[in-house]
PDB file of C-alpha atoms in Angstrom:
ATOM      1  CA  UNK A 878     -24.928  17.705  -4.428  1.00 49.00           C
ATOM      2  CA  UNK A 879     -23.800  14.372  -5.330  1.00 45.00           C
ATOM      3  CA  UNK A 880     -22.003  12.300  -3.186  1.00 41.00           C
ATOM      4  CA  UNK A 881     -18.594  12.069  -5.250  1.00 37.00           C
ATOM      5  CA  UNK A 882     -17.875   8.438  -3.312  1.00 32.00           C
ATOM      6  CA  UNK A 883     -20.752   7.036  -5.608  1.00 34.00           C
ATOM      7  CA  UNK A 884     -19.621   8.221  -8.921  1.00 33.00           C
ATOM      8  CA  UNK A 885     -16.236   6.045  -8.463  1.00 37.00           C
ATOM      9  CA  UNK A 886     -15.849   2.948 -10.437  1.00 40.00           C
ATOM     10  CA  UNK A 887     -12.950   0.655  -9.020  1.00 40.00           C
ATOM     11  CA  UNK A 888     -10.838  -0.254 -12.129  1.00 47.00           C
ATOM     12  CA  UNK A 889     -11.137  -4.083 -13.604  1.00 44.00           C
ATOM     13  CA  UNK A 890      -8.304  -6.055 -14.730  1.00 44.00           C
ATOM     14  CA  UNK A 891      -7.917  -5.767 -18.457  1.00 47.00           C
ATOM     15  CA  UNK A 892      -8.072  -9.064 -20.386  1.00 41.00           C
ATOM     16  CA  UNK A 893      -4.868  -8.973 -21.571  1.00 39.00           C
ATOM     17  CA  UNK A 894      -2.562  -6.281 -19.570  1.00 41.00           C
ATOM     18  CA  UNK A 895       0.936  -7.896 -20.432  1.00 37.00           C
ATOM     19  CA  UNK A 896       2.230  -6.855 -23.533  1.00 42.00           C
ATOM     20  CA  UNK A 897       1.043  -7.612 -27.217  1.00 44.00           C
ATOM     21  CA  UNK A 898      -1.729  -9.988 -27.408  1.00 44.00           C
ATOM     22  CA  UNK A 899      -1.032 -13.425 -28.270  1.00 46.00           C
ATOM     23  CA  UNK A 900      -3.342 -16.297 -29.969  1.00 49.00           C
ATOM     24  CA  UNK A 901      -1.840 -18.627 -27.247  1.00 53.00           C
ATOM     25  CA  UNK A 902      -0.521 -16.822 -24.633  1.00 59.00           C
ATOM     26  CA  UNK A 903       2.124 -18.924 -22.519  1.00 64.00           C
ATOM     27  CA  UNK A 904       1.208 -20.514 -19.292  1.00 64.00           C
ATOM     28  CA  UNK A 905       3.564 -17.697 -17.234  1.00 61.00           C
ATOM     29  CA  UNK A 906       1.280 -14.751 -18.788  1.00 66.00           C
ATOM     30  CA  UNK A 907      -1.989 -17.073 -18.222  1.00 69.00           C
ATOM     31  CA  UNK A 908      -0.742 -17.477 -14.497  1.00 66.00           C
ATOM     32  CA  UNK A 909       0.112 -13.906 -14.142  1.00 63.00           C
ATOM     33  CA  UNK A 910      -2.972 -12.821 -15.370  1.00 68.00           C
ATOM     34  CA  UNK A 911      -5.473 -15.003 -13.054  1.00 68.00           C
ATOM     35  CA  UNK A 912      -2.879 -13.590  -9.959  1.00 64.00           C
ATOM     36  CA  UNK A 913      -3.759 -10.026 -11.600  1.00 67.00           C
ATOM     37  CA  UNK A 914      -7.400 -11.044 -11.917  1.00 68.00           C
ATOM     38  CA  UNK A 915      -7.363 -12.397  -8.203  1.00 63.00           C
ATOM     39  CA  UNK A 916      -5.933  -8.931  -6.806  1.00 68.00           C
ATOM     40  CA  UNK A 917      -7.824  -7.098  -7.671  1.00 66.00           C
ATOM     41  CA  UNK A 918     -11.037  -9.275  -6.948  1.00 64.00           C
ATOM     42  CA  UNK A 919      -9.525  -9.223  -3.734  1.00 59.00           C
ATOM     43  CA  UNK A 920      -9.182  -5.361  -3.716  1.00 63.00           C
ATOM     44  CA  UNK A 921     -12.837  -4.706  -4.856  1.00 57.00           C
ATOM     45  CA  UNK A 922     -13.859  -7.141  -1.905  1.00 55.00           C
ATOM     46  CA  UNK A 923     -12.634  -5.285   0.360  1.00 52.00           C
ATOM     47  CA  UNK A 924     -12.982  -1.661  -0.737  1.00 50.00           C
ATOM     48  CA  UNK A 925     -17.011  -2.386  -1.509  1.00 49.00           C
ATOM     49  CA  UNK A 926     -18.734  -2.820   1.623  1.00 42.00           C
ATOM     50  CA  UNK A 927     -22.375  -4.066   1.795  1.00 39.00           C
ATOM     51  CA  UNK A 928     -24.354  -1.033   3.083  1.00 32.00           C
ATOM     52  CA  UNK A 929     -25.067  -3.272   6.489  1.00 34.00           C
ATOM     53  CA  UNK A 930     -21.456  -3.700   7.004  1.00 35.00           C
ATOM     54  CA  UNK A 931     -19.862  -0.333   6.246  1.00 35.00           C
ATOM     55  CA  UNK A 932     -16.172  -0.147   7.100  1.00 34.00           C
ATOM     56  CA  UNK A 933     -15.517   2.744   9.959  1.00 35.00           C
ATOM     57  CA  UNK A 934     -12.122   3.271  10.614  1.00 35.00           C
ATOM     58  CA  UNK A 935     -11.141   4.479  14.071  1.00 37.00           C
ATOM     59  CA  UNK A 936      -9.682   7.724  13.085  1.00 36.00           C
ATOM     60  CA  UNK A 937     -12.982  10.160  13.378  1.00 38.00           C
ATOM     61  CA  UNK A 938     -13.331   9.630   9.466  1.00 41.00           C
ATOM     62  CA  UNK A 939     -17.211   9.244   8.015  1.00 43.00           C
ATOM     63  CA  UNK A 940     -18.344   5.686   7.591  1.00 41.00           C
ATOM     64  CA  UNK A 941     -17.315   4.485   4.127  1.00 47.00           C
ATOM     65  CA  UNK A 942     -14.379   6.560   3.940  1.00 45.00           C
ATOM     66  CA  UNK A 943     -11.725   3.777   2.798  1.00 43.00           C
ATOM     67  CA  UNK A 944     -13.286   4.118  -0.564  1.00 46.00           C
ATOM     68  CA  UNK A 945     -11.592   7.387  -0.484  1.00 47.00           C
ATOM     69  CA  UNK A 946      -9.324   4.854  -1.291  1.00 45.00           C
ATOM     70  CA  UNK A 947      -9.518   5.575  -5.068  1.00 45.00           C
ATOM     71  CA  UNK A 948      -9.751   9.599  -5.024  1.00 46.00           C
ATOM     72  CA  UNK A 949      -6.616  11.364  -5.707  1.00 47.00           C
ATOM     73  CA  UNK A 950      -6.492  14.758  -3.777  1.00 47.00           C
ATOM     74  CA  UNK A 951      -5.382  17.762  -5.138  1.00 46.00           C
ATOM     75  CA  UNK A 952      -1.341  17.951  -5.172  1.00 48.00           C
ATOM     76  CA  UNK A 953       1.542  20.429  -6.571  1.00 63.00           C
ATOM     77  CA  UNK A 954       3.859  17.772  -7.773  1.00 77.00           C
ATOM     78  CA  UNK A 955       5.534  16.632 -11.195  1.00 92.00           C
ATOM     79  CA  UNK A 956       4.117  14.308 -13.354  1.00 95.00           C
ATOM     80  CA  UNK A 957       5.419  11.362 -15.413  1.00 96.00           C
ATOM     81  CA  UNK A 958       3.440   8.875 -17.625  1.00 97.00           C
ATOM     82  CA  UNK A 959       4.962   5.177 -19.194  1.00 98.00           C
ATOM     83  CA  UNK A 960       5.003   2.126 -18.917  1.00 98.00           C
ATOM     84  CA  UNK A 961       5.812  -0.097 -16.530  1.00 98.00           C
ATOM     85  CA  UNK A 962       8.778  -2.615 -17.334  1.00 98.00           C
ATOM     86  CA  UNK A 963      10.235  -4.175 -14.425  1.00 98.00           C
ATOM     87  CA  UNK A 964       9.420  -4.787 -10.688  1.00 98.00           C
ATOM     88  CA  UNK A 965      12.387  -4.450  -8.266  1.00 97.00           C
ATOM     89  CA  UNK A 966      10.666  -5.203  -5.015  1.00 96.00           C
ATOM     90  CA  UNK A 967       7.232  -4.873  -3.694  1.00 96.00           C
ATOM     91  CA  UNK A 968       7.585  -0.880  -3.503  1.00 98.00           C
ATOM     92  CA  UNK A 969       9.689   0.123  -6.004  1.00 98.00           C
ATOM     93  CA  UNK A 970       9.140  -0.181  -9.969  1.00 98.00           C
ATOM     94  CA  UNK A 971      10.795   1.037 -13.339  1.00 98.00           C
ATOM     95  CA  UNK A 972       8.892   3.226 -15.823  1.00 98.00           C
ATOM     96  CA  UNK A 973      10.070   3.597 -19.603  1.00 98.00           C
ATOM     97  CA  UNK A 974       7.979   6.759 -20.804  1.00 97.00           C
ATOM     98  CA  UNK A 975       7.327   7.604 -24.346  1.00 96.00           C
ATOM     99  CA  UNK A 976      10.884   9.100 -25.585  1.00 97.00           C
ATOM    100  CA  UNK A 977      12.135   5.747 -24.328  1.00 97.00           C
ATOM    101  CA  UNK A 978      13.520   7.004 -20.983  1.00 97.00           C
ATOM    102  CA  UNK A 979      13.619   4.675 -18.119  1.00 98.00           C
ATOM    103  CA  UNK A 980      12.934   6.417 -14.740  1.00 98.00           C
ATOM    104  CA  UNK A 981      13.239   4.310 -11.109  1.00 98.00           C
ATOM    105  CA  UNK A 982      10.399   4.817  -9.290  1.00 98.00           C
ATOM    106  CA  UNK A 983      10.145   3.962  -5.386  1.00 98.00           C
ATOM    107  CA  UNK A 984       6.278   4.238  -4.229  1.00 98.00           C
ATOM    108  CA  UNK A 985       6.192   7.200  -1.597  1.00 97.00           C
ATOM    109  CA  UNK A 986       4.316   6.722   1.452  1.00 96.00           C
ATOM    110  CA  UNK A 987       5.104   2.781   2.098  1.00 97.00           C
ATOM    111  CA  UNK A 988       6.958   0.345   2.858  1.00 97.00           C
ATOM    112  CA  UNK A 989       6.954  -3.264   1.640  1.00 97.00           C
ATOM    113  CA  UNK A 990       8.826  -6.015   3.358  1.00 96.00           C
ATOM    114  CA  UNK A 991      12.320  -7.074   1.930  1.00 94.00           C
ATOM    115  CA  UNK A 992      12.900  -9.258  -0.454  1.00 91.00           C
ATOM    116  CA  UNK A 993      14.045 -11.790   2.430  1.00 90.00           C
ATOM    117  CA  UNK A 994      11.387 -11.101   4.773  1.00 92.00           C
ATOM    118  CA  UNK A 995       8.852 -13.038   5.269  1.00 87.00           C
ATOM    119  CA  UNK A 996       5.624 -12.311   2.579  1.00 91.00           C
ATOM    120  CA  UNK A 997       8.613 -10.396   0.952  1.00 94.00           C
ATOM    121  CA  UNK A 998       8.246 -12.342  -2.258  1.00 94.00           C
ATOM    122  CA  UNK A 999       4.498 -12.117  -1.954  1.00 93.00           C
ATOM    123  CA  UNK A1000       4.327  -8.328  -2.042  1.00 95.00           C
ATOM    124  CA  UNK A1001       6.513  -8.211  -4.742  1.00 95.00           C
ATOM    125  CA  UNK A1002       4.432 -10.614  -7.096  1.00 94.00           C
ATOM    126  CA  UNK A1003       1.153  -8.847  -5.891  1.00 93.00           C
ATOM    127  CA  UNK A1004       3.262  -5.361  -6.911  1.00 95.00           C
ATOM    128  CA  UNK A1005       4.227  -6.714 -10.512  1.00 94.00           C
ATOM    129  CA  UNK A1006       0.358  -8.502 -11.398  1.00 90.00           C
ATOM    130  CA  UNK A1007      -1.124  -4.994 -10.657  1.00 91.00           C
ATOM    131  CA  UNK A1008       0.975  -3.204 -12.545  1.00 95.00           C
ATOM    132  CA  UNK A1009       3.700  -5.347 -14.639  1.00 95.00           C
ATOM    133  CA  UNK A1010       3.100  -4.310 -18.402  1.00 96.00           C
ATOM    134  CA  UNK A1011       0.505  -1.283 -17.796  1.00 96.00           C
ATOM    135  CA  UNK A1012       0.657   2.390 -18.511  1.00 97.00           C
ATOM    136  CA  UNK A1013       0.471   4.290 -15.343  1.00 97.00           C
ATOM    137  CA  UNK A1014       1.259   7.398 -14.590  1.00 96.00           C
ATOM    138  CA  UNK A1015       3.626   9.014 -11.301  1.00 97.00           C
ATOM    139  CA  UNK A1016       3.280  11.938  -9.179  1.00 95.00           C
ATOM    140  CA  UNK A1017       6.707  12.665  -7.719  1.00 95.00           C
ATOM    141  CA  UNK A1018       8.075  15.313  -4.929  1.00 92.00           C
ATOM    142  CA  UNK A1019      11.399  14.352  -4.701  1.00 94.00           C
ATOM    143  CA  UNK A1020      14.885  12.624  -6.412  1.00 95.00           C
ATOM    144  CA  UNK A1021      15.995  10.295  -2.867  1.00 95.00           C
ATOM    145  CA  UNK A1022      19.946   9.784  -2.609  1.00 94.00           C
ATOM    146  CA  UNK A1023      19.419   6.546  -5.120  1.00 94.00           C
ATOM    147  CA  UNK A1024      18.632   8.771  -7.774  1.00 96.00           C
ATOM    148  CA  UNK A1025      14.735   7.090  -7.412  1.00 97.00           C
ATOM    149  CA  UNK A1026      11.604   9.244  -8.275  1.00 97.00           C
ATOM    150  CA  UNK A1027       9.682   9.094  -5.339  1.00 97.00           C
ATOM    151  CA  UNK A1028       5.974   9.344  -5.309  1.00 96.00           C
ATOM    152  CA  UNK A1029       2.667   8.122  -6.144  1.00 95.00           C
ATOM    153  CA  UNK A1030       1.943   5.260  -8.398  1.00 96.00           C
ATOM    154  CA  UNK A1031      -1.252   5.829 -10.241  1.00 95.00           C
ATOM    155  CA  UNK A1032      -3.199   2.945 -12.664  1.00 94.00           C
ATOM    156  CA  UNK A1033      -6.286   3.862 -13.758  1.00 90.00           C
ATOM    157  CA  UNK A1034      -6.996   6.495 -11.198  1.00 89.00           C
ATOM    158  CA  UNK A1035      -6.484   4.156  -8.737  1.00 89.00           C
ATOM    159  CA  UNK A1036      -3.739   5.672  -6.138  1.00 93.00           C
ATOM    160  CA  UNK A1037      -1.360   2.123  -5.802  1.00 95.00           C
ATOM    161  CA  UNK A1038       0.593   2.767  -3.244  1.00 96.00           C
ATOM    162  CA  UNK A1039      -2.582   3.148  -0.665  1.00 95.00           C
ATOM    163  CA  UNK A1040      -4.312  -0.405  -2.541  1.00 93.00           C
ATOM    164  CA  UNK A1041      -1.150  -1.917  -1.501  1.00 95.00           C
ATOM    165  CA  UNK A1042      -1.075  -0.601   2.101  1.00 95.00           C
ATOM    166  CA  UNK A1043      -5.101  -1.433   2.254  1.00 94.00           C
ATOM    167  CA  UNK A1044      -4.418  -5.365   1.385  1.00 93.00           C
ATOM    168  CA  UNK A1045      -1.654  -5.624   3.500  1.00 95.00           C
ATOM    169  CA  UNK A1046       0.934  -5.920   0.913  1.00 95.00           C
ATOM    170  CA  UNK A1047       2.729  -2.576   2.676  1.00 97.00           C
ATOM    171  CA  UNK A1048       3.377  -1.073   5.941  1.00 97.00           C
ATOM    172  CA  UNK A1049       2.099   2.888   6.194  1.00 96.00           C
ATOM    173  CA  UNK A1050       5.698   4.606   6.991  1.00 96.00           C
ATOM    174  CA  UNK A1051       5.575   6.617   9.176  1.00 93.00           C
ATOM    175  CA  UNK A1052       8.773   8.040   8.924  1.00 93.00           C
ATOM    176  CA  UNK A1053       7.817   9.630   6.279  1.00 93.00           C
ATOM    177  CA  UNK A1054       4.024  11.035   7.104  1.00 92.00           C
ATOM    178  CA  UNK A1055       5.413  14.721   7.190  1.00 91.00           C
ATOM    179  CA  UNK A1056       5.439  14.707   3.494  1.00 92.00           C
ATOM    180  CA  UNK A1057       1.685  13.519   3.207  1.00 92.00           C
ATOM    181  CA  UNK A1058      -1.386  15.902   3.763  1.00 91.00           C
ATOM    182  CA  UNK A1059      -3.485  15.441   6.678  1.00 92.00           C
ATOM    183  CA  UNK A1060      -6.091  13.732   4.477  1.00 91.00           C
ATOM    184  CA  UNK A1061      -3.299  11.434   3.193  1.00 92.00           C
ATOM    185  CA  UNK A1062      -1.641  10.580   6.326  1.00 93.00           C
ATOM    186  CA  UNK A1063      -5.762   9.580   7.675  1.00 94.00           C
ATOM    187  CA  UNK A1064      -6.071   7.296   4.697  1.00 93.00           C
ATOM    188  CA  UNK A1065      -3.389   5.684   5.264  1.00 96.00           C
ATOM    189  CA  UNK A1066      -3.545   5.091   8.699  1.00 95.00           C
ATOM    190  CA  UNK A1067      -7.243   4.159   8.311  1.00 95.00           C
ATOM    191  CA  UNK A1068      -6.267   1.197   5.410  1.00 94.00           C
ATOM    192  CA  UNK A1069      -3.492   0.160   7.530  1.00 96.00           C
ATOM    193  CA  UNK A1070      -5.280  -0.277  10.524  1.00 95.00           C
ATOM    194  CA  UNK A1071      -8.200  -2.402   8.551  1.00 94.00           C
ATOM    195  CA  UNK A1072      -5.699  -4.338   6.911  1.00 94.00           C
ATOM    196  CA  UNK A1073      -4.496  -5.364  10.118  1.00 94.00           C
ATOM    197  CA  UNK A1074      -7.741  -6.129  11.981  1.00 94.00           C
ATOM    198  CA  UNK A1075      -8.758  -8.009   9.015  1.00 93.00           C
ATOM    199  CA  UNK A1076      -5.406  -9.861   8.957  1.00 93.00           C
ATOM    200  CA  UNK A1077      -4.924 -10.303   5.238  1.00 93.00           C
ATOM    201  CA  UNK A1078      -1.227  -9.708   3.652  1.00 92.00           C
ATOM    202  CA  UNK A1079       1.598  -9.414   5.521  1.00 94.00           C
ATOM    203  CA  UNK A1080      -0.895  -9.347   9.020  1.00 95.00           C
ATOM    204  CA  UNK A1081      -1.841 -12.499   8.707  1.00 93.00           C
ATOM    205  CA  UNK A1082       2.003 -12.791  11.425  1.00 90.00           C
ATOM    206  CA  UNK A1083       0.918 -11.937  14.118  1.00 86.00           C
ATOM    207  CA  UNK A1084       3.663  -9.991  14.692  1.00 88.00           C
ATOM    208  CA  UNK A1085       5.586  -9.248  11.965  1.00 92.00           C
ATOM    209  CA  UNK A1086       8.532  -7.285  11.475  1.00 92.00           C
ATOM    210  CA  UNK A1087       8.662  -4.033  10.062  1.00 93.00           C
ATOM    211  CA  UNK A1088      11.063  -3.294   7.349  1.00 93.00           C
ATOM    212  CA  UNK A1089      12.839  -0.737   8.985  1.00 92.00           C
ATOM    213  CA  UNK A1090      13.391  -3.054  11.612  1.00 91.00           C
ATOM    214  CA  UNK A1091      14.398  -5.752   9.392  1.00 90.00           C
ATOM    215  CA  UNK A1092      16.977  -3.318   7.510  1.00 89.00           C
ATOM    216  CA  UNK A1093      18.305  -2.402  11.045  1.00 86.00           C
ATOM    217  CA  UNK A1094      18.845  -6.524  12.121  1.00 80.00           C
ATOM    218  CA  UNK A1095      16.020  -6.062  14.618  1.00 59.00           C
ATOM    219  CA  UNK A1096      13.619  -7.966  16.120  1.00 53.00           C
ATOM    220  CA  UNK A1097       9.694  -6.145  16.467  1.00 53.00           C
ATOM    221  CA  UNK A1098       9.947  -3.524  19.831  1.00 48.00           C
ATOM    222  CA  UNK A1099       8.539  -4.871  22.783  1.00 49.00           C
ATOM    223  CA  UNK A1100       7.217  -2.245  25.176  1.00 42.00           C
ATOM    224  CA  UNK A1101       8.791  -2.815  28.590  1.00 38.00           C
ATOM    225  CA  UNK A1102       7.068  -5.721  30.917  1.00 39.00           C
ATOM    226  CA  UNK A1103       3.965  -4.564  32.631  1.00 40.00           C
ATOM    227  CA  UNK A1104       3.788  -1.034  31.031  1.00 40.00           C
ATOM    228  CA  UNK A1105       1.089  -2.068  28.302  1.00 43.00           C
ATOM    229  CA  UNK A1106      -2.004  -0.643  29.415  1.00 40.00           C
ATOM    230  CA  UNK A1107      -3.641  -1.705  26.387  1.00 42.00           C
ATOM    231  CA  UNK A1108      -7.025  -3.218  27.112  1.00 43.00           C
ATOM    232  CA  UNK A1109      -7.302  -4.818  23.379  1.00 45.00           C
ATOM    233  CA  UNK A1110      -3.863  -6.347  23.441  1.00 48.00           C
ATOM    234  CA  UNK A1111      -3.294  -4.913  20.020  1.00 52.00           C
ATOM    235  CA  UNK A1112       0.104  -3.071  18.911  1.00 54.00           C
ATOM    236  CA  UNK A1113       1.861  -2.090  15.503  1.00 56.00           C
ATOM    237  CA  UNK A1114       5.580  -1.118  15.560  1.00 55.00           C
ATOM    238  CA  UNK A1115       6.572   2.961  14.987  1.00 56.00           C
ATOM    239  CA  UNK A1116       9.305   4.461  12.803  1.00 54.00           C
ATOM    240  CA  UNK A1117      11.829   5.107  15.687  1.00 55.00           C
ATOM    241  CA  UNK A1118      11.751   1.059  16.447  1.00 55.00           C
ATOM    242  CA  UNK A1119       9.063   1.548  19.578  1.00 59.00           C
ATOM    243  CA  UNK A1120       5.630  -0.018  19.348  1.00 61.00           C
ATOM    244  CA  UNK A1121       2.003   1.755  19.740  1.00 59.00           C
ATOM    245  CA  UNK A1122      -0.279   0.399  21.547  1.00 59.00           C
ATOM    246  CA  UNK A1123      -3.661   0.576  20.052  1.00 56.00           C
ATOM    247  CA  UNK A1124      -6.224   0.851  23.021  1.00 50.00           C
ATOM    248  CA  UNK A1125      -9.850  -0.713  22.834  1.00 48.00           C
ATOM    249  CA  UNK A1126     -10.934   3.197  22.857  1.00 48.00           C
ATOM    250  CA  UNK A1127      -8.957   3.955  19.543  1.00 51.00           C
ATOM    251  CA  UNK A1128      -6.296   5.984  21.326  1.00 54.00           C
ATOM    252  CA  UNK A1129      -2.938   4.780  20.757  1.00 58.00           C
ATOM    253  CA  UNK A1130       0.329   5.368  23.144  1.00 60.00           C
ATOM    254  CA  UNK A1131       3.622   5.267  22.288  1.00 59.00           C
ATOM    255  CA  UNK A1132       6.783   3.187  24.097  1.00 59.00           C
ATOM    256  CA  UNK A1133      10.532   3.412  23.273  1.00 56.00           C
ATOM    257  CA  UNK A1134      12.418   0.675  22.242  1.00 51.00           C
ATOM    258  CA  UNK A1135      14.296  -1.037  25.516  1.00 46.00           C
TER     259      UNK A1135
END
């Protein structure tokens, strides 16, 4: 049987993805596009691994399994299609489908720093060059308390929201990981994880503040003095405003906020 991994093409910018075509398009759609064009350069970098330098996340998953990146599992969810005409923040979009309905759409699964965060600003432009102007379509569980469809962003086959959290644009929340399958929740703790070894995005801070942190007027948790028995140094803050520290083993442990 074929492996399904190699019969997966990772999408390519289109060569012109915002809006009617123009004979001289203006410098903000020429700038937009090379931003677009850089993305996902970036994205196909990453995800493509020379044979000799496989990525192997440290979650038990097969060698190569980020590009899993790019298959959608099997899900019982409802389904929307449109277009994408605005970008409210770097996780949460508006789609105008074809009977001219506008639906607001926050990406399940992540969370992308505020607006007034630091690399806030960043992960909303990298949000609107991937998808600003293009059809995509949404799989949605749930209506959340802002009337928001909340669910997965898809362009192209290409599952969004876990591109986002794989080059760093995102944080994995955890918070919400009981909604994901197993499989999901691996994924996205495997992209995270690279993301943040490799430092790109929003790990290039060394320690940067989680959103729902930031929301809360927190600073990053701090696990109490001499407790640590990390032997790689390494931590990433938890949902509940503790931290886990990621062993040189791949084990993690968990410490409460003081």
């Amino acid at each position: 049987m074929q492996n399904p991994i190699q019969k997966r093409v990772i999408p390519r910018p289109k060569s012109a993805p915002f809006g009617p075509r123009s004979a001289f398009p203006s410098r903000h759609d020429t700038a937009r596009r090379r931003e677009r064009s850089t993305i996902w350069g970036h994205l196909r970098a990453i995800l493509e691994r020379p044979r000799s330098a496989p990525f192997r996340p440290r979650l038990g998953l097969p060698a190569g399994a980020v590009l899993a990146l790019l298959i959608l599992p099997p899900v019982h969810a409802d389904t929307l299609a449109g277009k994408v005409v605005r970008i409210l923040d770097g996780d949460t979009v508006e789609v105008l489908d074809a009977r001219k309905q506008t639906y607001r759409i926050r990406l399940s699964a992540v969370d992308a720093p505020e607006s007034k965060q630091p690399f806030g600003a960043k992960a909303k432009r990298a949000l609107s060059a991937l998808v600003a102007g293009e059809t995509v379509s949404v799989e949605w569980r749930k209506i959340d308390r802002y009337d928001r469809r909340v669910g997965v962003l898809i362009l192209d086959g290409t599952d969004v929201n876990l591109a986002l959290v794989r080059a760093g644009f995102a944080w994995w929340y955890r918070a919400y990981a009981g909604e994901q399958s197993a499989r999901d929740r691996q994924l996205y703790e495997a992209a995270e994880q690279a993301a943040r070894r490799e430092g790109l995005g929003l790990w290039s801070d060394p320690r940067p503040i989680a959103p729902w942190d930031w929301r809360a007027g927190g600073a990053p948790a701090k696990p109490s003095v001499g407790a640590c028995p990390c032997d790689s140094g390494r931590t990433c803050t938890g949902p509940r405003g503790g931290i886990y520290c990621l062993r040189g083993s791949g084990t993690k442990q968990y410490f409460k906020r003081e």
